[in-house]
C-alpha positions as semicolon CSV with decimal commas, in nm:
position;residue;x (nm);y (nm);z (nm)
1;M;17,871;2,027;-10,347
2;P;17,558;1,992;-10,564
3;V;17,284;1,755;-10,460
4;S;17,051;1,553;-10,679
5;G;16,771;1,809;-10,644
6;D;16,979;2,103;-10,766
7;P;16,858;2,247;-11,098
8;V;17,213;2,232;-11,235
9;L;17,467;1,964;-11,143
10;L;17,842;2,007;-11,180
11;D;18,056;1,694;-11,167
12;I;18,434;1,717;-11,201
13;D;18,621;1,398;-11,286
14;G;18,989;1,475;-11,332
15;P;19,028;1,713;-11,627
16;I;18,665;1,682;-11,743
17;A;18,375;1,879;-11,594
18;T;18,016;1,782;-11,672
19;I;17,733;2,033;-11,634
20;T;17,389;1,871;-11,629
21;L;17,061;2,058;-11,661
22;N;16,867;1,882;-11,388
23;R;16,492;1,947;-11,399
24;P;16,394;1,630;-11,587
25;A;16,037;1,621;-11,453
26;V;15,961;1,944;-11,641
27;G;16,185;1,891;-11,942
28;N;16,480;2,091;-11,799
29;V;16,302;2,419;-11,867
30;V;16,491;2,727;-11,751
31;D;16,377;2,923;-11,447
32;M;16,578;3,171;-11,243
33;A;16,728;2,901;-11,020
34;M;16,852;2,706;-11,321
35;A;16,994;3,020;-11,488
36;R;17,180;3,111;-11,170
37;G;17,300;2,753;-11,125
38;L;17,429;2,747;-11,481
39;L;17,613;3,074;-11,424
40;R;17,776;2,938;-11,106
41;A;17,885;2,623;-11,290
42;A;18,016;2,826;-11,583
43;I;18,224;3,044;-11,351
44;V;18,380;2,736;-11,188
45;C;18,462;2,588;-11,529
46;D;18,603;2,919;-11,650
47;Q;18,824;2,968;-11,342
48;D;18,948;2,612;-11,276
49;A;19,276;2,590;-11,467
50;S;19,300;2,214;-11,407
51;L;19,004;2,148;-11,637
52;R;19,072;2,051;-11,998
53;C;18,718;1,990;-12,127
54;V;18,365;2,089;-12,022
55;V;18,057;1,886;-12,114
56;L;17,702;2,025;-12,113
57;T;17,402;1,790;-12,123
58;G;17,054;1,736;-11,983
59;A;16,900;1,486;-11,743
60;G;16,608;1,270;-11,855
61;K;16,446;1,256;-12,198
62;L;16,483;1,623;-12,297
63;F;16,794;1,832;-12,332
64;C;16,610;2,157;-12,252
65;G;16,256;2,268;-12,332
66;G;16,332;2,642;-12,318
67;G;16,198;2,888;-12,065
68;D;15,966;2,782;-11,784
69;L;15,632;2,914;-11,911
70;S;15,458;2,840;-11,582
71;V;15,679;3,102;-11,415
72;F;15,612;3,343;-11,702
73;A;15,240;3,305;-11,634
74;E;15,289;3,367;-11,262
75;A;15,488;3,683;-11,335
76;G;15,181;3,847;-11,489
77;Q;15,243;4,216;-11,558
78;G;15,594;4,174;-11,421
79;I;15,703;3,947;-11,705
80;P;15,924;4,210;-11,880
81;A;16,137;4,260;-11,569
82;Y;16,148;3,885;-11,504
83;L;16,257;3,808;-11,860
84;S;16,521;4,081;-11,845
85;E;16,677;3,925;-11,536
86;L;16,637;3,568;-11,661
87;A;16,788;3,635;-12,003
88;G;17,061;3,852;-11,854
89;T;17,166;3,578;-11,611
90;L;17,152;3,309;-11,879
91;H;17,357;3,528;-12,114
92;L;17,631;3,574;-11,853
93;A;17,655;3,194;-11,826
94;I;17,664;3,149;-12,205
95;A;17,936;3,413;-12,245
96;R;18,150;3,242;-11,981
97;L;18,110;2,903;-12,149
98;M;18,186;3,040;-12,494
99;R;18,492;3,241;-12,383
100;M;18,654;3,001;-12,136
101;A;19,000;2,868;-12,220
102;R;18,892;2,508;-12,276
103;P;18,668;2,327;-12,525
104;L;18,295;2,282;-12,472
105;L;18,126;1,957;-12,573
106;V;17,746;1,963;-12,584
107;L;17,559;1,630;-12,567
108;V;17,201;1,686;-12,682
109;N;17,028;1,389;-12,521
110;G;16,679;1,478;-12,646
111;P;16,460;1,757;-12,782
112;A;16,586;2,115;-12,752
113;A;16,355;2,416;-12,782
114;G;16,383;2,790;-12,724
115;A;16,677;2,863;-12,496
116;G;16,752;2,491;-12,513
117;L;16,825;2,529;-12,883
118;S;17,050;2,825;-12,801
119;L;17,241;2,616;-12,545
120;A;17,278;2,335;-12,799
121;L;17,445;2,575;-13,042
122;I;17,725;2,698;-12,816
123;G;17,947;2,390;-12,818
124;D;18,270;2,350;-13,011
125;V;18,153;1,995;-13,073
126;V;17,782;1,906;-13,052
127;L;17,667;1,544;-13,052
128;A;17,295;1,470;-13,074
129;A;17,099;1,158;-12,989
130;D;16,882;1,032;-13,275
131;T;16,577;1,122;-13,062
132;A;16,678;1,490;-13,053
133;H;16,499;1,758;-13,249
134;F;16,536;2,135;-13,249
135;T;16,271;2,408;-13,240
136;A;16,308;2,783;-13,189
137;A;15,957;2,799;-13,039
138;Y;15,968;3,168;-12,945
139;G;15,701;3,277;-13,193
140;S;15,450;3,031;-13,051
141;V;15,443;3,233;-12,727
142;G;15,494;3,578;-12,875
143;L;15,861;3,617;-12,789
144;S;16,184;3,682;-12,978
145;P;16,503;3,473;-12,942
146;D;16,754;3,487;-12,659
147;G;17,058;3,285;-12,557
148;G;17,257;3,406;-12,857
149;M;17,038;3,222;-13,109
150;S;17,010;3,516;-13,348
151;W;17,393;3,543;-13,353
152;L;17,490;3,175;-13,361
153;L;17,227;3,014;-13,581
154;P;17,289;3,222;-13,897
155;R;17,663;3,160;-13,861
156;L;17,607;2,785;-13,845
157;V;17,332;2,724;-14,100
158;G;17,308;3,049;-14,299
159;V;17,060;3,336;-14,279
160;R;16,793;3,176;-14,498
161;R;16,772;2,858;-14,290
162;A;16,790;3,061;-13,969
163;Q;16,491;3,264;-14,086
164;E;16,293;2,946;-14,146
165;I;16,388;2,797;-13,810
166;I;16,327;3,112;-13,605
167;I;16,053;3,298;-13,793
168;A;15,864;3,007;-13,952
169;N;15,933;2,796;-13,640
170;R;16,015;2,480;-13,837
171;R;16,128;2,182;-13,633
172;I;16,459;2,025;-13,736
173;G;16,522;1,656;-13,674
174;A;16,856;1,518;-13,558
175;Q;16,970;1,388;-13,899
176;E;16,880;1,712;-14,075
177;A;17,050;1,910;-13,798
178;A;17,373;1,724;-13,872
179;A;17,330;1,768;-14,248
180;I;17,292;2,146;-14,226
181;G;17,565;2,199;-13,964
182;L;17,344;2,278;-13,667
183;V;17,513;1,991;-13,478
184;T;17,843;1,813;-13,542
185;R;17,695;1,465;-13,581
186;V;17,429;1,225;-13,459
187;A;17,554;0,968;-13,210
188;A;17,414;0,616;-13,211
189;D;17,534;0,570;-12,851
190;L;17,547;0,920;-12,703
191;P;17,698;0,833;-12,361
192;A;17,978;0,622;-12,507
193;E;18,056;0,855;-12,798
194;G;18,030;1,157;-12,570
195;L;18,281;1,010;-12,324
196;A;18,523;0,926;-12,605
197;E;18,492;1,278;-12,748
198;A;18,539;1,439;-12,405
199;R;18,856;1,238;-12,346
200;A;18,989;1,331;-12,690
201;L;18,922;1,700;-12,628
202;A;19,080;1,678;-12,282
203;A;19,395;1,539;-12,444
204;A;19,421;1,836;-12,683
205;P;19,664;2,129;-12,636
206;T;19,429;2,349;-12,435
207;A;19,626;2,674;-12,471
208;A;19,606;2,641;-12,850
209;V;19,239;2,547;-12,825
210;A;19,174;2,863;-12,621
211;E;19,340;3,077;-12,889
212;A;19,141;2,904;-13,163
213;R;18,814;2,959;-12,976
214;A;18,892;3,330;-12,933
215;L;18,987;3,370;-13,300
216;L;18,668;3,202;-13,417
217;L;18,453;3,423;-13,195
218;A;18,621;3,735;-13,330
219;S;18,606;3,630;-13,694
220;S;18,248;3,748;-13,758
221;H;18,323;4,114;-13,692
222;T;18,699;4,152;-13,743
223;P;18,832;4,288;-14,075
224;L;19,054;4,051;-14,274
225;E;19,383;4,229;-14,204
226;A;19,308;4,254;-13,832
227;Q;19,218;3,885;-13,820
228;L;19,541;3,795;-14,002
229;E;19,740;3,998;-13,749
230;A;19,558;3,831;-13,459
231;E;19,632;3,489;-13,609
232;A;20,000;3,576;-13,656
233;R;20,035;3,694;-13,297
234;A;19,848;3,392;-13,160
235;I;20,047;3,131;-13,354
236;A;20,374;3,299;-13,257
237;A;20,274;3,293;-12,892
238;M;20,173;2,927;-12,916
239;G;20,511;2,849;-13,072
240;G;20,670;2,928;-12,738
241;T;20,458;2,685;-12,538
242;Q;20,559;2,350;-12,397
243;D;20,271;2,192;-12,589
244;C;20,413;2,312;-12,920
245;R;20,756;2,173;-12,835
246;E;20,593;1,846;-12,732
247;G;20,389;1,832;-13,052
248;V;20,689;1,894;-13,277
249;T;20,904;1,646;-13,084
250;A;20,631;1,382;-13,095
251;F;20,588;1,432;-13,470
252;A;20,962;1,390;-13,527
253;G;20,966;1,084;-13,305
254;R;20,657;0,932;-13,470
255;R;20,469;0,905;-13,140
256;T;20,144;1,040;-12,997
257;P;20,196;1,377;-12,822
258;R;20,117;1,416;-12,454
259;F;19,991;1,772;-12,410
260;S;19,991;1,939;-12,069
261;G;19,820;2,270;-12,150
262;A;20,138;2,466;-12,078
């Protein structure tokens, strides 16, 4: 079980798992221990079939301030090897979270920079506090993006805006982030709205959600005809699920469906 001093906390409450970046004294910046903790949490969330929604957030005033520059400085001439391991570990965690068979809700409780911006992008639904802002920050320390930023950001906001955010290093406030599609919306009461959203996602038909997540990930590089075939196969498979039968029956009976994920 995690303890309060762990760099990443994982709390499971029924069908909802909450992953919390837990280095608030230093702005939840990512060091090797946090990257490994995030990977462990992601593996649990990926493998636990009882989960129906995963929430990612940060402790304290910041969501995540990016990489831990104090460790970079300590690495000295060994920084390339350190960054290779750090980014590689973080990327394994991100891939697990993006490919797991359940929705990911990201609650951006404060500023997000560098890898923190990348982590903010990976959710299916992303709610931001009005105090949040978003900065790529890599150029200010002579680095290029990681965490999937160069793949996700252009897909969300377009190449031209991504160039400005990454290359020109322009900070984006919470309201603008919502306006350009970087986040889903700004939440006036993030804890309350986040809980309501998590419960709504947990009540969704998770098998269908998993198929939708996989289709969306594939859509950027799959030719049209191949994507159409994948959609046809997926919807046919979902038609045989208990959740589909429940959804159709509930619609006919004019009641709210009760999905089980089967």
